[in-house]
């Protein structure tokens, strides 16, 4: 079998894991604070405003004079509506909290899987910290953060499937629908599922 019997059943969140989560949130927040110079968020907020006011998704990117009138696919329209609503509600602080939650959520899901399948707390914390530092250059409130969280959740679902827990596999459908409207990076998820299915087929072919 791909995992030993009972794999993933021994992990329980304890006080030390909670403290590590708080430390991870603080780290990601600080990494965000040193990347305050991101200008893309204003475009996303404006497009979100256009979608809300027009009650429809624009077919062209007219707010950019170099792209005005040309056909355009708003692949992150749901992200843009959400960040517009958050900005209207409280300015930049809710946006940073939202983006921090996306980045931290992805890292925490992977750390949780590591612990769930018997990985050590110290080594898992160290690896997750390295991952957070490696991705620091991308903490700029872009829709790709949704892909990070979506891909982490997808990997959790697939690993649970391999371990024999298949009751949550239905989550793949709503995950794909929501992810596809948040960021075009959903194609990485499609590729991951394709690679997983191919590996399953190879495993069972005599």
C-alpha positions as protocol buffer text, in pm:
chain_id: "A"
residue {
  index: 1
  type: UNK
  ca { x: 0 y: 0 z: 0 }
}
residue {
  index: 2
  type: UNK
  ca { x: 114 y: 361 z: -56 }
}
residue {
  index: 3
  type: UNK
  ca { x: 90 y: 437 z: 318 }
}
residue {
  index: 4
  type: UNK
  ca { x: 113 y: 207 z: 622 }
}
residue {
  index: 5
  type: UNK
  ca { x: -212 y: 103 z: 785 }
}
residue {
  index: 6
  type: UNK
  ca { x: -346 y: 382 z: 1003 }
}
residue {
  index: 7
  type: UNK
  ca { x: -121 y: 645 z: 845 }
}
residue {
  index: 8
  type: UNK
  ca { x: -233 y: 994 z: 922 }
}
residue {
  index: 9
  type: UNK
  ca { x: -437 y: 895 z: 1225 }
}
residue {
  index: 10
  type: UNK
  ca { x: -186 y: 985 z: 1495 }
}
residue {
  index: 11
  type: UNK
  ca { x: -157 y: 1360 z: 1441 }
}
residue {
  index: 12
  type: UNK
  ca { x: -330 y: 1585 z: 1689 }
}
residue {
  index: 13
  type: UNK
  ca { x: -292 y: 1961 z: 1717 }
}
residue {
  index: 14
  type: UNK
  ca { x: -130 y: 2045 z: 2051 }
}
residue {
  index: 15
  type: UNK
  ca { x: -13 y: 2358 z: 2228 }
}
residue {
  index: 16
  type: UNK
  ca { x: 325 y: 2358 z: 2055 }
}
residue {
  index: 17
  type: UNK
  ca { x: 162 y: 2340 z: 1713 }
}
residue {
  index: 18
  type: UNK
  ca { x: -60 y: 2634 z: 1807 }
}
residue {
  index: 19
  type: UNK
  ca { x: 242 y: 2839 z: 1909 }
}
residue {
  index: 20
  type: UNK
  ca { x: 416 y: 2746 z: 1585 }
}
residue {
  index: 21
  type: UNK
  ca { x: 109 y: 2861 z: 1391 }
}
residue {
  index: 22
  type: UNK
  ca { x: 121 y: 3201 z: 1563 }
}
residue {
  index: 23
  type: UNK
  ca { x: 492 y: 3228 z: 1486 }
}
residue {
  index: 24
  type: UNK
  ca { x: 424 y: 3139 z: 1122 }
}
residue {
  index: 25
  type: UNK
  ca { x: 152 y: 3404 z: 1098 }
}
residue {
  index: 26
  type: UNK
  ca { x: 391 y: 3662 z: 1245 }
}
residue {
  index: 27
  type: UNK
  ca { x: 665 y: 3563 z: 1000 }
}
residue {
  index: 28
  type: UNK
  ca { x: 440 y: 3584 z: 695 }
}
residue {
  index: 29
  type: UNK
  ca { x: 299 y: 3917 z: 816 }
}
residue {
  index: 30
  type: UNK
  ca { x: 652 y: 4061 z: 852 }
}
residue {
  index: 31
  type: UNK
  ca { x: 745 y: 3934 z: 507 }
}
residue {
  index: 32
  type: UNK
  ca { x: 438 y: 4112 z: 372 }
}
residue {
  index: 33
  type: UNK
  ca { x: 534 y: 4434 z: 546 }
}
residue {
  index: 34
  type: UNK
  ca { x: 867 y: 4453 z: 365 }
}
residue {
  index: 35
  type: UNK
  ca { x: 686 y: 4418 z: 31 }
}
residue {
  index: 36
  type: UNK
  ca { x: 454 y: 4718 z: 58 }
}
residue {
  index: 37
  type: UNK
  ca { x: 554 y: 4851 z: -283 }
}
residue {
  index: 38
  type: UNK
  ca { x: 315 y: 4632 z: -484 }
}
residue {
  index: 39
  type: UNK
  ca { x: 119 y: 4836 z: -740 }
}
residue {
  index: 40
  type: UNK
  ca { x: -78 y: 4550 z: -894 }
}
residue {
  index: 41
  type: UNK
  ca { x: -331 y: 4549 z: -612 }
}
residue {
  index: 42
  type: UNK
  ca { x: -473 y: 4884 z: -726 }
}
residue {
  index: 43
  type: UNK
  ca { x: -551 y: 4742 z: -1068 }
}
residue {
  index: 44
  type: UNK
  ca { x: -721 y: 4442 z: -909 }
}
residue {
  index: 45
  type: UNK
  ca { x: -927 y: 4668 z: -682 }
}
residue {
  index: 46
  type: UNK
  ca { x: -1030 y: 4887 z: -977 }
}
residue {
  index: 47
  type: UNK
  ca { x: -1132 y: 4588 z: -1188 }
}
residue {
  index: 48
  type: UNK
  ca { x: -1329 y: 4455 z: -893 }
}
residue {
  index: 49
  type: UNK
  ca { x: -1508 y: 4789 z: -867 }
}
residue {
  index: 50
  type: UNK
  ca { x: -1586 y: 4780 z: -1241 }
}
residue {
  index: 51
  type: UNK
  ca { x: -1732 y: 4430 z: -1209 }
}
residue {
  index: 52
  type: UNK
  ca { x: -1948 y: 4525 z: -911 }
}
residue {
  index: 53
  type: UNK
  ca { x: -2075 y: 4847 z: -1069 }
}
residue {
  index: 54
  type: UNK
  ca { x: -2144 y: 4690 z: -1410 }
}
residue {
  index: 55
  type: UNK
  ca { x: -2267 y: 4362 z: -1258 }
}
residue {
  index: 56
  type: UNK
  ca { x: -2071 y: 4182 z: -1523 }
}
residue {
  index: 57
  type: UNK
  ca { x: -1716 y: 4078 z: -1614 }
}
residue {
  index: 58
  type: UNK
  ca { x: -1542 y: 4316 z: -1859 }
}
residue {
  index: 59
  type: UNK
  ca { x: -1433 y: 4171 z: -2193 }
}
residue {
  index: 60
  type: UNK
  ca { x: -1148 y: 4420 z: -2236 }
}
residue {
  index: 61
  type: UNK
  ca { x: -887 y: 4576 z: -2011 }
}
residue {
  index: 62
  type: UNK
  ca { x: -974 y: 4938 z: -2080 }
}
residue {
  index: 63
  type: UNK
  ca { x: -813 y: 5078 z: -1764 }
}
residue {
  index: 64
  type: UNK
  ca { x: -474 y: 5016 z: -1928 }
}
residue {
  index: 65
  type: UNK
  ca { x: -413 y: 5248 z: -2222 }
}
residue {
  index: 66
  type: UNK
  ca { x: -172 y: 4994 z: -2377 }
}
residue {
  index: 67
  type: UNK
  ca { x: -448 y: 4728 z: -2369 }
}
residue {
  index: 68
  type: UNK
  ca { x: -762 y: 4932 z: -2432 }
}
residue {
  index: 69
  type: UNK
  ca { x: -1018 y: 4770 z: -2662 }
}
residue {
  index: 70
  type: UNK
  ca { x: -833 y: 4440 z: -2691 }
}
residue {
  index: 71
  type: UNK
  ca { x: -997 y: 4112 z: -2594 }
}
residue {
  index: 72
  type: UNK
  ca { x: -909 y: 4002 z: -2243 }
}
residue {
  index: 73
  type: UNK
  ca { x: -1004 y: 3715 z: -2012 }
}
residue {
  index: 74
  type: UNK
  ca { x: -1055 y: 3825 z: -1650 }
}
residue {
  index: 75
  type: UNK
  ca { x: -940 y: 3494 z: -1504 }
}
residue {
  index: 76
  type: UNK
  ca { x: -914 y: 3639 z: -1151 }
}
residue {
  index: 77
  type: UNK
  ca { x: -1249 y: 3820 z: -1143 }
}
residue {
  index: 78
  type: UNK
  ca { x: -1366 y: 3663 z: -816 }
}
residue {
  index: 79
  type: UNK
  ca { x: -1041 y: 3759 z: -642 }
}
residue {
  index: 80
  type: UNK
  ca { x: -1081 y: 4115 z: -771 }
}
residue {
  index: 81
  type: UNK
  ca { x: -1440 y: 4144 z: -647 }
}
residue {
  index: 82
  type: UNK
  ca { x: -1330 y: 4015 z: -308 }
}
residue {
  index: 83
  type: UNK
  ca { x: -1033 y: 4251 z: -267 }
}
residue {
  index: 84
  type: UNK
  ca { x: -1251 y: 4543 z: -377 }
}
residue {
  index: 85
  type: UNK
  ca { x: -1503 y: 4453 z: -107 }
}
residue {
  index: 86
  type: UNK
  ca { x: -1230 y: 4420 z: 156 }
}
residue {
  index: 87
  type: UNK
  ca { x: -1075 y: 4752 z: 58 }
}
residue {
  index: 88
  type: UNK
  ca { x: -1414 y: 4924 z: 72 }
}
residue {
  index: 89
  type: UNK
  ca { x: -1472 y: 4772 z: 415 }
}
residue {
  index: 90
  type: UNK
  ca { x: -1148 y: 4872 z: 583 }
}
residue {
  index: 91
  type: UNK
  ca { x: -870 y: 4988 z: 351 }
}
residue {
  index: 92
  type: UNK
  ca { x: -539 y: 4806 z: 321 }
}
residue {
  index: 93
  type: UNK
  ca { x: -536 y: 4627 z: 656 }
}
residue {
  index: 94
  type: UNK
  ca { x: -807 y: 4372 z: 562 }
}
residue {
  index: 95
  type: UNK
  ca { x: -620 y: 4308 z: 237 }
}
residue {
  index: 96
  type: UNK
  ca { x: -299 y: 4226 z: 420 }
}
residue {
  index: 97
  type: UNK
  ca { x: -488 y: 4004 z: 663 }
}
residue {
  index: 98
  type: UNK
  ca { x: -654 y: 3822 z: 373 }
}
residue {
  index: 99
  type: UNK
  ca { x: -330 y: 3768 z: 185 }
}
residue {
  index: 100
  type: UNK
  ca { x: -149 y: 3661 z: 501 }
}
residue {
  index: 101
  type: UNK
  ca { x: -427 y: 3410 z: 567 }
}
residue {
  index: 102
  type: UNK
  ca { x: -389 y: 3267 z: 215 }
}
residue {
  index: 103
  type: UNK
  ca { x: -12 y: 3228 z: 240 }
}
residue {
  index: 104
  type: UNK
  ca { x: -15 y: 3101 z: 599 }
}
residue {
  index: 105
  type: UNK
  ca { x: -304 y: 2865 z: 523 }
}
residue {
  index: 106
  type: UNK
  ca { x: -111 y: 2699 z: 242 }
}
residue {
  index: 107
  type: UNK
  ca { x: 199 y: 2654 z: 459 }
}
residue {
  index: 108
  type: UNK
  ca { x: -3 y: 2532 z: 757 }
}
residue {
  index: 109
  type: UNK
  ca { x: -186 y: 2271 z: 550 }
}
residue {
  index: 110
  type: UNK
  ca { x: 144 y: 2127 z: 430 }
}
residue {
  index: 111
  type: UNK
  ca { x: 292 y: 2138 z: 780 }
}
residue {
  index: 112
  type: UNK
  ca { x: -19 y: 1964 z: 913 }
}
residue {
  index: 113
  type: UNK
  ca { x: 16 y: 1685 z: 655 }
}
residue {
  index: 114
  type: UNK
  ca { x: 380 y: 1648 z: 747 }
}
residue {
  index: 115
  type: UNK
  ca { x: 290 y: 1602 z: 1113 }
}
residue {
  index: 116
  type: UNK
  ca { x: -9 y: 1384 z: 1033 }
}
residue {
  index: 117
  type: UNK
  ca { x: 208 y: 1128 z: 860 }
}
residue {
  index: 118
  type: UNK
  ca { x: 468 y: 1112 z: 1134 }
}
residue {
  index: 119
  type: UNK
  ca { x: 704 y: 1400 z: 1051 }
}
residue {
  index: 120
  type: UNK
  ca { x: 884 y: 1562 z: 1341 }
}
residue {
  index: 121
  type: UNK
  ca { x: 763 y: 1897 z: 1474 }
}
residue {
  index: 122
  type: UNK
  ca { x: 1105 y: 2066 z: 1474 }
}
residue {
  index: 123
  type: UNK
  ca { x: 1204 y: 1956 z: 1124 }
}
residue {
  index: 124
  type: UNK
  ca { x: 857 y: 2038 z: 991 }
}
residue {
  index: 125
  type: UNK
  ca { x: 873 y: 2386 z: 1142 }
}
residue {
  index: 126
  type: UNK
  ca { x: 1217 y: 2442 z: 992 }
}
residue {
  index: 127
  type: UNK
  ca { x: 1111 y: 2326 z: 644 }
}
residue {
  index: 128
  type: UNK
  ca { x: 795 y: 2539 z: 655 }
}
residue {
  index: 129
  type: UNK
  ca { x: 999 y: 2842 z: 760 }
}
residue {
  index: 130
  type: UNK
  ca { x: 1235 y: 2786 z: 467 }
}
residue {
  index: 131
  type: UNK
  ca { x: 935 y: 2764 z: 234 }
}
residue {
  index: 132
  type: UNK
  ca { x: 795 y: 3090 z: 372 }
}
residue {
  index: 133
  type: UNK
  ca { x: 1130 y: 3265 z: 321 }
}
residue {
  index: 134
  type: UNK
  ca { x: 1170 y: 3121 z: -30 }
}
residue {
  index: 135
  type: UNK
  ca { x: 828 y: 3258 z: -131 }
}
residue {
  index: 136
  type: UNK
  ca { x: 881 y: 3598 z: 32 }
}
residue {
  index: 137
  type: UNK
  ca { x: 933 y: 3772 z: -300 }
}
residue {
  index: 138
  type: UNK
  ca { x: 580 y: 3680 z: -409 }
}
residue {
  index: 139
  type: UNK
  ca { x: 396 y: 3820 z: -104 }
}
residue {
  index: 140
  type: UNK
  ca { x: 245 y: 4108 z: -297 }
}
residue {
  index: 141
  type: UNK
  ca { x: -133 y: 4059 z: -276 }
}
residue {
  index: 142
  type: UNK
  ca { x: -171 y: 3889 z: -610 }
}
residue {
  index: 143
  type: UNK
  ca { x: -432 y: 3625 z: -700 }
}
residue {
  index: 144
  type: UNK
  ca { x: -158 y: 3365 z: -728 }
}
residue {
  index: 145
  type: UNK
  ca { x: -178 y: 3335 z: -348 }
}
residue {
  index: 146
  type: UNK
  ca { x: -514 y: 3164 z: -407 }
}
residue {
  index: 147
  type: UNK
  ca { x: -334 y: 2907 z: -620 }
}
residue {
  index: 148
  type: UNK
  ca { x: -87 y: 2840 z: -338 }
}
residue {
  index: 149
  type: UNK
  ca { x: -372 y: 2761 z: -101 }
}
residue {
  index: 150
  type: UNK
  ca { x: -568 y: 2567 z: -362 }
}
residue {
  index: 151
  type: UNK
  ca { x: -268 y: 2354 z: -455 }
}
residue {
  index: 152
  type: UNK
  ca { x: -191 y: 2281 z: -90 }
}
residue {
  index: 153
  type: UNK
  ca { x: -551 y: 2173 z: -28 }
}
residue {
  index: 154
  type: UNK
  ca { x: -546 y: 1960 z: -342 }
}
residue {
  index: 155
  type: UNK
  ca { x: -230 y: 1781 z: -228 }
}
residue {
  index: 156
  type: UNK
  ca { x: -390 y: 1713 z: 111 }
}
residue {
  index: 157
  type: UNK
  ca { x: -699 y: 1562 z: -55 }
}
residue {
  index: 158
  type: UNK
  ca { x: -491 y: 1345 z: -288 }
}
residue {
  index: 159
  type: UNK
  ca { x: -265 y: 1219 z: -9 }
}
residue {
  index: 160
  type: UNK
  ca { x: -572 y: 1134 z: 200 }
}
residue {
  index: 161
  type: UNK
  ca { x: -710 y: 942 z: -98 }
}
residue {
  index: 162
  type: UNK
  ca { x: -389 y: 742 z: -121 }
}
residue {
  index: 163
  type: UNK
  ca { x: -415 y: 665 z: 250 }
}
residue {
  index: 164
  type: UNK
  ca { x: -764 y: 520 z: 202 }
}
residue {
  index: 165
  type: UNK
  ca { x: -972 y: 815 z: 325 }
}
residue {
  index: 166
  type: UNK
  ca { x: -1191 y: 896 z: 27 }
}
residue {
  index: 167
  type: UNK
  ca { x: -1500 y: 1052 z: 182 }
}
residue {
  index: 168
  type: UNK
  ca { x: -1370 y: 1406 z: 122 }
}
residue {
  index: 169
  type: UNK
  ca { x: -1275 y: 1352 z: -242 }
}
residue {
  index: 170
  type: UNK
  ca { x: -1595 y: 1530 z: -349 }
}
residue {
  index: 171
  type: UNK
  ca { x: -1432 y: 1855 z: -230 }
}
residue {
  index: 172
  type: UNK
  ca { x: -1228 y: 1848 z: -553 }
}
residue {
  index: 173
  type: UNK
  ca { x: -1532 y: 1965 z: -751 }
}
residue {
  index: 174
  type: UNK
  ca { x: -1618 y: 2286 z: -557 }
}
residue {
  index: 175
  type: UNK
  ca { x: -1244 y: 2349 z: -507 }
}
residue {
  index: 176
  type: UNK
  ca { x: -1189 y: 2344 z: -883 }
}
residue {
  index: 177
  type: UNK
  ca { x: -1490 y: 2567 z: -954 }
}
residue {
  index: 178
  type: UNK
  ca { x: -1391 y: 2832 z: -699 }
}
residue {
  index: 179
  type: UNK
  ca { x: -1019 y: 2813 z: -780 }
}
residue {
  index: 180
  type: UNK
  ca { x: -1084 y: 2858 z: -1154 }
}
residue {
  index: 181
  type: UNK
  ca { x: -1252 y: 3194 z: -1084 }
}
residue {
  index: 182
  type: UNK
  ca { x: -983 y: 3315 z: -846 }
}
residue {
  index: 183
  type: UNK
  ca { x: -673 y: 3249 z: -1058 }
}
residue {
  index: 184
  type: UNK
  ca { x: -563 y: 3085 z: -1380 }
}
residue {
  index: 185
  type: UNK
  ca { x: -317 y: 2882 z: -1176 }
}
residue {
  index: 186
  type: UNK
  ca { x: -595 y: 2626 z: -1148 }
}
residue {
  index: 187
  type: UNK
  ca { x: -419 y: 2469 z: -1448 }
}
residue {
  index: 188
  type: UNK
  ca { x: -141 y: 2360 z: -1210 }
}
residue {
  index: 189
  type: UNK
  ca { x: -406 y: 2175 z: -1013 }
}
residue {
  index: 190
  type: UNK
  ca { x: -532 y: 2008 z: -1331 }
}
residue {
  index: 191
  type: UNK
  ca { x: -176 y: 1904 z: -1411 }
}
residue {
  index: 192
  type: UNK
  ca { x: -129 y: 1768 z: -1058 }
}
residue {
  index: 193
  type: UNK
  ca { x: -449 y: 1563 z: -1081 }
}
residue {
  index: 194
  type: UNK
  ca { x: -343 y: 1435 z: -1423 }
}
residue {
  index: 195
  type: UNK
  ca { x: -4 y: 1327 z: -1289 }
}
residue {
  index: 196
  type: UNK
  ca { x: -174 y: 1161 z: -991 }
}
residue {
  index: 197
  type: UNK
  ca { x: -418 y: 968 z: -1212 }
}
residue {
  index: 198
  type: UNK
  ca { x: -133 y: 859 z: -1440 }
}
residue {
  index: 199
  type: UNK
  ca { x: 64 y: 733 z: -1140 }
}
residue {
  index: 200
  type: UNK
  ca { x: -241 y: 541 z: -1015 }
}
residue {
  index: 201
  type: UNK
  ca { x: -288 y: 378 z: -1356 }
}
residue {
  index: 202
  type: UNK
  ca { x: 79 y: 280 z: -1380 }
}
residue {
  index: 203
  type: UNK
  ca { x: 64 y: 132 z: -1030 }
}
residue {
  index: 204
  type: UNK
  ca { x: -227 y: -96 z: -1112 }
}
residue {
  index: 205
  type: UNK
  ca { x: -122 y: -198 z: -1463 }
}
residue {
  index: 206
  type: UNK
  ca { x: 30 y: -549 z: -1447 }
}
